[in-house]
Coordinates of C-alpha atoms in Angstrom, one line a residue:
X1 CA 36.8 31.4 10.1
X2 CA 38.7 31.4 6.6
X3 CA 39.5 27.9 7.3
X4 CA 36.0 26.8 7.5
X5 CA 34.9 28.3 4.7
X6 CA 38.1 27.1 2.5
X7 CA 36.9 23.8 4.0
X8 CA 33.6 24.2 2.7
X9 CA 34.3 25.5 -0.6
X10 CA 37.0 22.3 -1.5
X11 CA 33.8 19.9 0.0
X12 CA 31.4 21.5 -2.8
X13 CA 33.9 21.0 -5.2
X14 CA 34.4 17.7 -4.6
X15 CA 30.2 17.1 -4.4
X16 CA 29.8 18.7 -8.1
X17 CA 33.1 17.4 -9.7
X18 CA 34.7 20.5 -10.2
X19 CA 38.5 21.0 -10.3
X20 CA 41.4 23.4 -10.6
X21 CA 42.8 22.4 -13.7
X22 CA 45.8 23.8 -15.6
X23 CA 45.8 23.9 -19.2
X24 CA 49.2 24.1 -21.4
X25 CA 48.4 26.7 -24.3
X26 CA 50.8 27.0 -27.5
X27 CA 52.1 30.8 -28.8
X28 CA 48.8 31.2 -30.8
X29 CA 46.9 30.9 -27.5
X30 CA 45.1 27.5 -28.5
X31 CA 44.8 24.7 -26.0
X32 CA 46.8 21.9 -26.7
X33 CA 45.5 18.8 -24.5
X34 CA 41.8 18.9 -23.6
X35 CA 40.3 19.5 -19.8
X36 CA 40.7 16.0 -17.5
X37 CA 37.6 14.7 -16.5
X38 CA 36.9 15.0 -13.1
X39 CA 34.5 11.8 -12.0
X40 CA 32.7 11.1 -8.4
X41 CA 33.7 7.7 -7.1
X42 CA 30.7 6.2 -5.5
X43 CA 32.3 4.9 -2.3
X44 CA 34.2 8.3 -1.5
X45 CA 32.0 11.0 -2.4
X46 CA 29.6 12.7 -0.1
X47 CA 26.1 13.6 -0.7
X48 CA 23.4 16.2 -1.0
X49 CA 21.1 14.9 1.2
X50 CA 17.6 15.7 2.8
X51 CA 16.9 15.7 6.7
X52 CA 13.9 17.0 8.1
X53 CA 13.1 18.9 5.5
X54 CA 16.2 20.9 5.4
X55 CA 18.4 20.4 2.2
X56 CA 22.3 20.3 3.5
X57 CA 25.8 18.5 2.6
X58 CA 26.2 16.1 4.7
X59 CA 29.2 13.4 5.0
X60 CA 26.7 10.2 4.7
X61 CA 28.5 7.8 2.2
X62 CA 27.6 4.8 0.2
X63 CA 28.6 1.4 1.3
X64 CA 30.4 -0.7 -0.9
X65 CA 31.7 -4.4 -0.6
X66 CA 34.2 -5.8 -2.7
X67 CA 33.2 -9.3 -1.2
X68 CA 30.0 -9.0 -2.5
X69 CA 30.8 -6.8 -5.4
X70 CA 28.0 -4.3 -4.4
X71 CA 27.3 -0.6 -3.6
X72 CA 25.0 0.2 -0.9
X73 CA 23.3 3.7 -1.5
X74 CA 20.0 2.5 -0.1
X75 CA 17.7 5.2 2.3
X76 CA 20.1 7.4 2.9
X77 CA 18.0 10.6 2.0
X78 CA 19.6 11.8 -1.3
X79 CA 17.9 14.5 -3.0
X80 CA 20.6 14.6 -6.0
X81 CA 23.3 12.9 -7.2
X82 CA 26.5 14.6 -8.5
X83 CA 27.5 14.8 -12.1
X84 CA 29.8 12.3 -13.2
X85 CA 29.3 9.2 -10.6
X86 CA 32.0 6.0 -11.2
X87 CA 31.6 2.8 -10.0
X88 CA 34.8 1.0 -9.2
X89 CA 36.0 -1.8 -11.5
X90 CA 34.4 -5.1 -10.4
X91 CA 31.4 -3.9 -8.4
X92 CA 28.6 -5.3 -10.3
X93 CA 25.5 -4.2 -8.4
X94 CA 24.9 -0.8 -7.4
X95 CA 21.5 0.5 -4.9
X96 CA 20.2 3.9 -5.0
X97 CA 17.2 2.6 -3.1
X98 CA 14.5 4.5 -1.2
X99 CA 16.0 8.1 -1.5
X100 CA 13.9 11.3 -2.6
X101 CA 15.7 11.3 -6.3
X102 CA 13.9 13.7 -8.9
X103 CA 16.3 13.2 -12.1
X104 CA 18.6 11.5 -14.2
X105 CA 20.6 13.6 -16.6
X106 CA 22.8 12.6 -19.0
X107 CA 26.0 13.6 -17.1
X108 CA 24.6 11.7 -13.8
X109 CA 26.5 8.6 -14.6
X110 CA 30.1 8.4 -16.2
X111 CA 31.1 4.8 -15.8
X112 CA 29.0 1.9 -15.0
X113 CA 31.0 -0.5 -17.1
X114 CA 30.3 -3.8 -14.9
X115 CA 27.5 -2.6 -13.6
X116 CA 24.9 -5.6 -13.9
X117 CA 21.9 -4.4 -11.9
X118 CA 21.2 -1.1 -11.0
X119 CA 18.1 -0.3 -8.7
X120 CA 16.5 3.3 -8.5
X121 CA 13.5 2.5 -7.0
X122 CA 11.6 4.0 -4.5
X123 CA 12.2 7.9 -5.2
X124 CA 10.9 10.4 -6.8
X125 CA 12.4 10.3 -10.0
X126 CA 9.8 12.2 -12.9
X127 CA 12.7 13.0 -15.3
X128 CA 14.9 10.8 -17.3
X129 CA 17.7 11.6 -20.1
X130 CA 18.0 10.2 -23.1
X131 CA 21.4 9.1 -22.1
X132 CA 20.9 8.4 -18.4
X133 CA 21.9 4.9 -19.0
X134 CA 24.3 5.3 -21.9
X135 CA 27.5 4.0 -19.0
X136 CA 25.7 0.8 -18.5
X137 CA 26.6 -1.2 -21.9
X138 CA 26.4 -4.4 -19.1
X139 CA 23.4 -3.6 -17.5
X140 CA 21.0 -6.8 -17.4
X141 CA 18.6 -5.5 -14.8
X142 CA 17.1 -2.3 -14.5
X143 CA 14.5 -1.1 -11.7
X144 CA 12.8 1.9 -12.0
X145 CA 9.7 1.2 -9.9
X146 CA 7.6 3.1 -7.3
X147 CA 8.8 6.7 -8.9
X148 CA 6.9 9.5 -10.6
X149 CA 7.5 8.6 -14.0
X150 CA 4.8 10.2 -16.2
X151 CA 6.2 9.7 -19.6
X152 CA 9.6 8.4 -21.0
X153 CA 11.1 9.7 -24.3
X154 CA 11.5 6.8 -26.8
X155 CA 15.5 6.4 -26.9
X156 CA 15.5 6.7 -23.1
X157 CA 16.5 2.8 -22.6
X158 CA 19.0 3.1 -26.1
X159 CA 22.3 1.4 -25.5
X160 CA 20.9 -1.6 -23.0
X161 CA 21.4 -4.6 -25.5
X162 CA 21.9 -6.7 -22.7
X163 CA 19.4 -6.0 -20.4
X164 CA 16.8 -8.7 -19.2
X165 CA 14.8 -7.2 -16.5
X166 CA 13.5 -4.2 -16.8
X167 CA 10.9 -2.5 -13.8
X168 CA 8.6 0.4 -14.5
X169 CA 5.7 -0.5 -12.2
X170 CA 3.7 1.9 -9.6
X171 CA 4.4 5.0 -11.5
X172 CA 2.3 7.4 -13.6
X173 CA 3.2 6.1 -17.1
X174 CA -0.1 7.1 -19.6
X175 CA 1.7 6.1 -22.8
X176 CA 4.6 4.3 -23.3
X177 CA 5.5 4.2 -27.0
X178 CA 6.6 1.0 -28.8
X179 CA 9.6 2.4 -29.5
X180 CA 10.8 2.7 -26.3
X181 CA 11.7 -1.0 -26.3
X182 CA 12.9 -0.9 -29.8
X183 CA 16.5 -1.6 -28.3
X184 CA 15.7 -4.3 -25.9
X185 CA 16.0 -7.3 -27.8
X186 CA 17.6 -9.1 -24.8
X187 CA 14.5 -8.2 -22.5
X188 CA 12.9 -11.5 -20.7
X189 CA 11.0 -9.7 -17.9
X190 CA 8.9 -6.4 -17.9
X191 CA 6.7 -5.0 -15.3
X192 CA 4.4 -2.2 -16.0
X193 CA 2.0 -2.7 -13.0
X194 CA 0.0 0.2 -11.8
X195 CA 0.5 2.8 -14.7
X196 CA -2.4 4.4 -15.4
X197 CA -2.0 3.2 -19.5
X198 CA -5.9 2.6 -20.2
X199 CA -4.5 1.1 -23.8
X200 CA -2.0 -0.5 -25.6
X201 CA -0.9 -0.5 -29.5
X202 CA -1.4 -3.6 -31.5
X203 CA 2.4 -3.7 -31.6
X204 CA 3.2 -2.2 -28.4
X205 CA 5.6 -5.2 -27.8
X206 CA 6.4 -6.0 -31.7
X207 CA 10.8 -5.8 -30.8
X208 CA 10.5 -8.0 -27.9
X209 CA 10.2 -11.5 -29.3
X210 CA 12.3 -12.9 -26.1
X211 CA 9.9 -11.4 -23.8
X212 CA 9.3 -14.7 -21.4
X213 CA 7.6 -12.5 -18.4
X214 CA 4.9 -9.3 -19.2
X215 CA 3.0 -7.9 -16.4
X216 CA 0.3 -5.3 -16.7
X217 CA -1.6 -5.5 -13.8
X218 CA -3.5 -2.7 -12.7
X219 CA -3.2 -0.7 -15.8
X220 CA -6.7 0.6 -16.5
X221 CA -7.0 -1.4 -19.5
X222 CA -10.4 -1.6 -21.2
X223 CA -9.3 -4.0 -24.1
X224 CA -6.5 -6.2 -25.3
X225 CA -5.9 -5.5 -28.6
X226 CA -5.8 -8.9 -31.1
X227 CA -3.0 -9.3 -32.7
X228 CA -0.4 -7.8 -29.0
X229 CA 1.2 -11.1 -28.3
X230 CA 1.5 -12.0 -31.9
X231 CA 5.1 -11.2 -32.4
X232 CA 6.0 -13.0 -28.4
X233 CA 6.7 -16.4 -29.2
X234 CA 8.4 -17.2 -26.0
X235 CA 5.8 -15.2 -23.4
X236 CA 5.1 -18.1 -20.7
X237 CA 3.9 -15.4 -17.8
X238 CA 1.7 -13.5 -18.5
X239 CA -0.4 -11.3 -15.7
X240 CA -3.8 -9.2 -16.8
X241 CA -5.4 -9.0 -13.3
X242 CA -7.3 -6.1 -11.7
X243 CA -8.3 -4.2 -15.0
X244 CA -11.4 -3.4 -16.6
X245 CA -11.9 -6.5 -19.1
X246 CA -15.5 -7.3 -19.7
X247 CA -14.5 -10.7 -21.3
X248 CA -11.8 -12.8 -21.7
X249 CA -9.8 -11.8 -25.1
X250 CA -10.1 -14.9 -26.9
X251 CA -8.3 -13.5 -30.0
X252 CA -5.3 -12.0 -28.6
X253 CA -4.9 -15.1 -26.1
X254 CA -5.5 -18.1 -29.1
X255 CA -1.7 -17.6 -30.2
X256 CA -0.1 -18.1 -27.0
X257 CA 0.1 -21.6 -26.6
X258 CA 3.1 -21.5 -24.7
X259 CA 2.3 -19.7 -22.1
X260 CA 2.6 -21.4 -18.1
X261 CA 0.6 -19.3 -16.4
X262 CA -2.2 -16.7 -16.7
X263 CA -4.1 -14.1 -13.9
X264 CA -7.1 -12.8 -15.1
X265 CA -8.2 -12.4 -11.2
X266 CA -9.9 -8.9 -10.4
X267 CA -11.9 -8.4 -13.6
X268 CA -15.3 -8.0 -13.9
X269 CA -16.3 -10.5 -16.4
X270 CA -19.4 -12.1 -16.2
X271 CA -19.3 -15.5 -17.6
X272 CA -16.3 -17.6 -18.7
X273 CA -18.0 -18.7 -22.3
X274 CA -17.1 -22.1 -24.1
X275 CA -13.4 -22.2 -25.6
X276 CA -12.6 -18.7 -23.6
X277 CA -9.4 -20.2 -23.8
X278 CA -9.2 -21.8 -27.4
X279 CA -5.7 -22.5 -28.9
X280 CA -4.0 -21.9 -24.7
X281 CA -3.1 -25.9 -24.9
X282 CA 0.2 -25.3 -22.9
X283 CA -1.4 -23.2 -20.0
X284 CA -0.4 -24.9 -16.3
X285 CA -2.1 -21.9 -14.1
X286 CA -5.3 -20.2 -14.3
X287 CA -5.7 -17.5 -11.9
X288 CA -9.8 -16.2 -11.8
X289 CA -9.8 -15.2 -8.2
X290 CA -12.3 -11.9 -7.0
X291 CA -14.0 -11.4 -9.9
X292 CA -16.8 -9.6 -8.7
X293 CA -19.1 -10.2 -11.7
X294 CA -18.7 -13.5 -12.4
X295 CA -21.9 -15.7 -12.1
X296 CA -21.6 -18.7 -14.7
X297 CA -18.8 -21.0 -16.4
X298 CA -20.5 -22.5 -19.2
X299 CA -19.8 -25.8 -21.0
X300 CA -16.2 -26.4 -22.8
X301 CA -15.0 -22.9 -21.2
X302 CA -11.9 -24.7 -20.0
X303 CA -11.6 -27.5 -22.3
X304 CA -8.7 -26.6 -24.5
X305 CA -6.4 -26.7 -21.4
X306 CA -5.2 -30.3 -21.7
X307 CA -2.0 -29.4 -19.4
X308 CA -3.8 -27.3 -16.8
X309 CA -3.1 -28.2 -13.6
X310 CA -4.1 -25.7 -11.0
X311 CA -7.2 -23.7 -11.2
X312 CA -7.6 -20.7 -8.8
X313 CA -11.5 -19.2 -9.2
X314 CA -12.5 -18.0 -5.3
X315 CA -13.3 -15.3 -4.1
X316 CA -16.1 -15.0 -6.2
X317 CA -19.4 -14.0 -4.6
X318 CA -21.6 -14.0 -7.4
X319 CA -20.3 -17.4 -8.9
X320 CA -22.9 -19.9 -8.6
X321 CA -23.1 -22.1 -12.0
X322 CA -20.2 -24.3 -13.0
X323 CA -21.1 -26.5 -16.0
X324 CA -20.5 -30.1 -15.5
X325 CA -19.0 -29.8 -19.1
X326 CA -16.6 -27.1 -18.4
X327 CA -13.3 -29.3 -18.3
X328 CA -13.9 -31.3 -21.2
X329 CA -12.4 -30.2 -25.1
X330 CA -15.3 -29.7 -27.3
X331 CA -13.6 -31.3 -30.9
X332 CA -13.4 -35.5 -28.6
X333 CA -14.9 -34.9 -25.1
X334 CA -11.6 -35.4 -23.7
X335 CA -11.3 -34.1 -19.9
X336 CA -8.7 -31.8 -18.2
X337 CA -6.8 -33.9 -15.6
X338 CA -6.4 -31.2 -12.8
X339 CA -4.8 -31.4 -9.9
X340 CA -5.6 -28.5 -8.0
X341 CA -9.1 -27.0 -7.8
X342 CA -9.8 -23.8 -5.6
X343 CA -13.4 -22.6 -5.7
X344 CA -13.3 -20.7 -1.9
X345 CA -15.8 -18.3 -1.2
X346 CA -18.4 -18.9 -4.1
X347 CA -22.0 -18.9 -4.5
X348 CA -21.7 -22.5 -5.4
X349 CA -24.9 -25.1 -3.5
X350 CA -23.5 -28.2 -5.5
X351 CA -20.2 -29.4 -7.3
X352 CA -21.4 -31.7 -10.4
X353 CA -20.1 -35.5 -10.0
X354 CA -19.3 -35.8 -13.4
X355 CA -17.0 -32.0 -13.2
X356 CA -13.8 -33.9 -13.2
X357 CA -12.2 -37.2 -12.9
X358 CA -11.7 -36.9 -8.8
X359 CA -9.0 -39.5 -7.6
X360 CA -6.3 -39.2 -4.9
X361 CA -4.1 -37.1 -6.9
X362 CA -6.8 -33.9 -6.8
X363 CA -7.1 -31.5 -4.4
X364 CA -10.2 -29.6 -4.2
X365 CA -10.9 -26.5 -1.8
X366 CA -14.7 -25.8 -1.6
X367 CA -14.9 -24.1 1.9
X368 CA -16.6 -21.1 3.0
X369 CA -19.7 -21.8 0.1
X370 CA -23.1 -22.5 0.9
X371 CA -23.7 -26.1 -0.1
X372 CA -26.8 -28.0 -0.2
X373 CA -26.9 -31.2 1.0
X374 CA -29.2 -33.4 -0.9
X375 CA -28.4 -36.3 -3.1
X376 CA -26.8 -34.5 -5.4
X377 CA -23.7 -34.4 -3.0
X378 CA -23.8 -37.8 -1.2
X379 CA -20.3 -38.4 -3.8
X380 CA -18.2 -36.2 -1.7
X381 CA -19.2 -37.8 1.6
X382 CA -16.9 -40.6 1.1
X383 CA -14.8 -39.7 -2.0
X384 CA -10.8 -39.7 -1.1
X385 CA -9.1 -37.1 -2.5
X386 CA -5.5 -35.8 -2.3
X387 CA -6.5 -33.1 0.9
X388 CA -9.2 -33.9 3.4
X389 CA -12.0 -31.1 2.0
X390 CA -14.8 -32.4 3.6
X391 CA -13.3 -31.1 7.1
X392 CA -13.9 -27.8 6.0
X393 CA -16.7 -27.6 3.9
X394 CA -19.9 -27.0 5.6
X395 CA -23.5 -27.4 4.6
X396 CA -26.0 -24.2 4.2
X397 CA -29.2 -26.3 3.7
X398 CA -31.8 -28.3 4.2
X399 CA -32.1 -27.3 7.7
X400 CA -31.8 -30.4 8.7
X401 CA -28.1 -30.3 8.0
X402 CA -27.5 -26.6 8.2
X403 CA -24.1 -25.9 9.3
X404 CA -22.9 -29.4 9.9
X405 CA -19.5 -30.3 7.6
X406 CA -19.6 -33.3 5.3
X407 CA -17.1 -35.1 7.9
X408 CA -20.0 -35.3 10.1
X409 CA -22.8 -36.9 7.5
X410 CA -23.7 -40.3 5.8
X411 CA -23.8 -40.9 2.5
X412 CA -27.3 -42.5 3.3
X413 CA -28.9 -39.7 4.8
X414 CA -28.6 -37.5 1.8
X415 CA -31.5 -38.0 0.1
X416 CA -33.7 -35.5 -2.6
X417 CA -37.0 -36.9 -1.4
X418 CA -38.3 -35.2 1.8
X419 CA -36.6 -35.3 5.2
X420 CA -38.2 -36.0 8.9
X421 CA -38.7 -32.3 9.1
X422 CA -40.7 -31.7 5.7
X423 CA -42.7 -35.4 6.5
X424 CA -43.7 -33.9 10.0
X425 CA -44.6 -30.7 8.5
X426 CA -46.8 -32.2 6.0
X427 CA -48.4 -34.7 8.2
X428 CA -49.0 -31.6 10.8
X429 CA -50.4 -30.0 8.0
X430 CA -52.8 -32.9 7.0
X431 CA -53.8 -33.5 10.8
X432 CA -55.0 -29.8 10.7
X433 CA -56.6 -29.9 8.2
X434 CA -58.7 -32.9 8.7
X435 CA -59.9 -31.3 12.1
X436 CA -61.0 -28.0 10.4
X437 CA -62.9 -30.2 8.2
X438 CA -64.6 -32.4 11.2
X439 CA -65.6 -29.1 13.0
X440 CA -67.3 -27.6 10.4
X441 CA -69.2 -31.1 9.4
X442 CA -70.3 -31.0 13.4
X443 CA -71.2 -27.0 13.4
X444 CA -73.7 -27.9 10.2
X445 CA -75.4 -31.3 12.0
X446 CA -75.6 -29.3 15.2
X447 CA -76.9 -26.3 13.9
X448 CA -79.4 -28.3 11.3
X449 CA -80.4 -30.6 14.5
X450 CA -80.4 -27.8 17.5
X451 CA -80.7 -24.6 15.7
X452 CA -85.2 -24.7 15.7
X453 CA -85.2 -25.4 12.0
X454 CA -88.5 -27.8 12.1
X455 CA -88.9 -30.2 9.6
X456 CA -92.5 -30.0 7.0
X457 CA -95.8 -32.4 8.0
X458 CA -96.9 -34.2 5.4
X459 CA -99.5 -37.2 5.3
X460 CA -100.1 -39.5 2.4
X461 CA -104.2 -38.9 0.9
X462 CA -105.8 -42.7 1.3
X463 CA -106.8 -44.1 -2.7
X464 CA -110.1 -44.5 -2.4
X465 CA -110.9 -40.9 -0.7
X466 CA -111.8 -38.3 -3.5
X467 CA -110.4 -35.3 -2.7
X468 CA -113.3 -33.2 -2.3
X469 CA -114.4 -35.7 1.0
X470 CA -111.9 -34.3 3.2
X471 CA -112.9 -32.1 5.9
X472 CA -111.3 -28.8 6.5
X473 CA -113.3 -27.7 9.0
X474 CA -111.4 -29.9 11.4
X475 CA -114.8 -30.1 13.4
X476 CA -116.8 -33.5 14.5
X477 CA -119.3 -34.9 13.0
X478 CA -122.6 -34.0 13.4
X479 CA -121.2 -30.1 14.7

């Protein structure tokens, strides 16, 4: 019984970094060499660990593999990490993955020297130190997402000159204070998807002028300010989907001509005004897919684009205008040469002719909208574009192609006159109506004729007969 609880007491020890140590003290009873440090090497130590509920030491341990210079801590149900944890010389990535993790203090890590990417996500981590990270001078890649992050003190990334990536999505960040990236001059990539941020200072990102990826998806915000990306010359990613933008924000886009690609998918704008996008010349990527509020794309709106390639705007239900002037650039009437144009699940009855230049390079996705087939769209019977659209685009009217897909119809038989259907309604409609009017003709001869109306006797009075000769009596002569 002593020996299990002897056994017990040296495995704690060994769990919290604590040691026996001996110190040399001189006459004067002052300590002459200082305490060694006693560290936790990562691929030996065991760990506090959570199963079912019940907290207990268990002897799970962390994987590592020199081959692939990596330590494997990944869902192994850690609830705490011990003080003082070393990574061994040469392991570059280390995986703390999927555990139920609350903090980081500044005594967690000791060494993390060639440590390149470190990956916390996953847990439940709602505290960090000020110098949590202060090991990790080598640390290009940092991922902090899916935790319970609810605010992060302004030195809390201090000592990271080399990192590039850094992930703070899916937590519950309200502010996060421009100084917090202050010493992330290095940074290319951040992610702040789904905090609940609601705003941003005009110089939120003012330190990170290598910034080449921002994402703030699903962060509640209301309203870019003007001058954010002012100070991000080298932004060419940038993601604003599924907030609560009202319009596009002209100003604070207009300096960012070098951006690739932009999402403003999820927003409920209502119309796409002209030069939206004014000064975005560089832009390759427009994403403006379920927008839920979006009924109209006015004239030039997309015009200033002269590299865009691919358009994504479907899943739009209320979308049902598209200007035919909408790809061509206000200042010379020059038009966007596209070559990918997805308008799925629209409102959209007719795509203009004159929209783009269509040739075999374009693809165009128009299915699932309720097109009417009149003259207006005999140019996409036959037109020959890059993917064969018309086997999936159906018509929703006239009746008398309802449903069929432009595969299946002739260029001749869309006309905007009237169709067999409207000429046999009409002539129905005439036929009636000319046999109302011959009954009631007949009803009035008949009942003038038949009905015992008796027509007035009248007799013409001879010249030469005065007046007063004629007899009234109606008698003979003579009587």
């Amino acid at each position: 019984m002593n020996k299990k609880k002897l056994s017990i007491s040296l495995l704690e020890a060994l769990i919290f970094g604590l040691s026996i140590t001996h110190l040399a003290y001189s006459q004067d009873g002052s300590s002459t060499t200082p305490p060694p440090i006693v560290t936790a090497d990562v691929c030996n130590m065991s760990l506090i660990t959570s199963i079912e509920g019940n907290v207990e030491t268990i002897l799970k341990k962390c994987v590592c593999n020199a081959l692939d210079k990596d330590v494997n801590c990944n869902e192994l149900g850690i609830t705490e990490l011990p003080n003082l944890i070393s990574f061994p010389k040469g392991i570059h990535t280390a995986s703390f993955e999927g555990n139920k993790i609350s903090s980081l203090n500044a005594q967690t890590f000791y060494n993390g020297r060639d440590i390149f990417e470190l990956d916390l996500s996953f847990n439940r981590i709602d505290f960090v130190s000020v110098k949590a990270f202060e090991a990790f001078k080598s640390l290009k890649r940092l991922d902090l997402s899916h935790n319970r992050l609810w605010n992060l003190p302004s030195n809390a990334f201090q000592g990271l000159a080399n990192l590039r990536s850094l992930d703070l999505s899916s937590n519950d960040l309200l502010t996060v204070f421009p100084e917090l990236f202050a010493h992330l001059t290095e940074l290319r990539e951040l992610n702040l998807k789904s905090n609940p941020l609601q705003e941003l200072d005009s110089k939120q990102f003012a330190e990170l002028q290598k910034l080449e990826d921002l994402n703030l998806e699903s962060t509640l915000l209301k309203f870019i300010p003007d001058h954010i990306f002012f100070f991000m010359p080298r932004l060419k990613f940038l993601n604003l989907a599924n907030n609560h933008l009202t319009y596009v924000p002209t100003d604070a886009l207009h300096v960012l001509d070098h951006v690739k690609s932009l999402d403003l998918s999820g927003n409920p704008i209502e119309i796409i005004p002209p030069e939206a996008f004014r000064g975005m010349t560089g832009l390759v990527n427009l994403y403006m897919d379920r927008m839920p509020n979006l009924k109209k794309i006015e004239k030039y709106a997309f015009g200033d684009m002269i590299h865009l390639q691919e358009l994504h705007c479907s899943y739009n239900f209320q979308l049902d205008e598209i200007s035919e002037l909408a790809f061509v650039r206000k200042v010379n009437n020059e038009k966007v040469a596209l070559s990918q144009l997805f308008l799925r699940q629209n409102d959209l009855k007719t795509i203009p002719k004159s929209l783009l230049k269509w040739n075999e390079d374009l693809e165009l996705h128009i299915r699932e909208n309720p097109l009417y087939c009149d003259c207006n769209m005999e140019w996409m019977v036959n037109i020959k574009l890059k993917n064969n659209f018309q086997i999936h685009a159906r018509c929703a009217g006239p009746s008398d192609f309802e449903g069929m897909y432009l595969t299946d119809l002739k260029d001749n038989e869309l006309t905007c006159g009237l169709h067999l259907s409207d000429v046999v309604l009409i002539v129905c409609a005439i036929a009636t109506a000319v046999l109302i009017l011959v009954l009631i003709v007949a009803f009035l001869l008949w009942r003038r004729s038949y009905a015992g109306y008796r027509k007035p006797y009248f007799y013409a009075i001879p010249k030469n007969k005065h007046i007063n000769d004629i007899d009234y009596t109606g008698g003979d002569d003579g009587i």
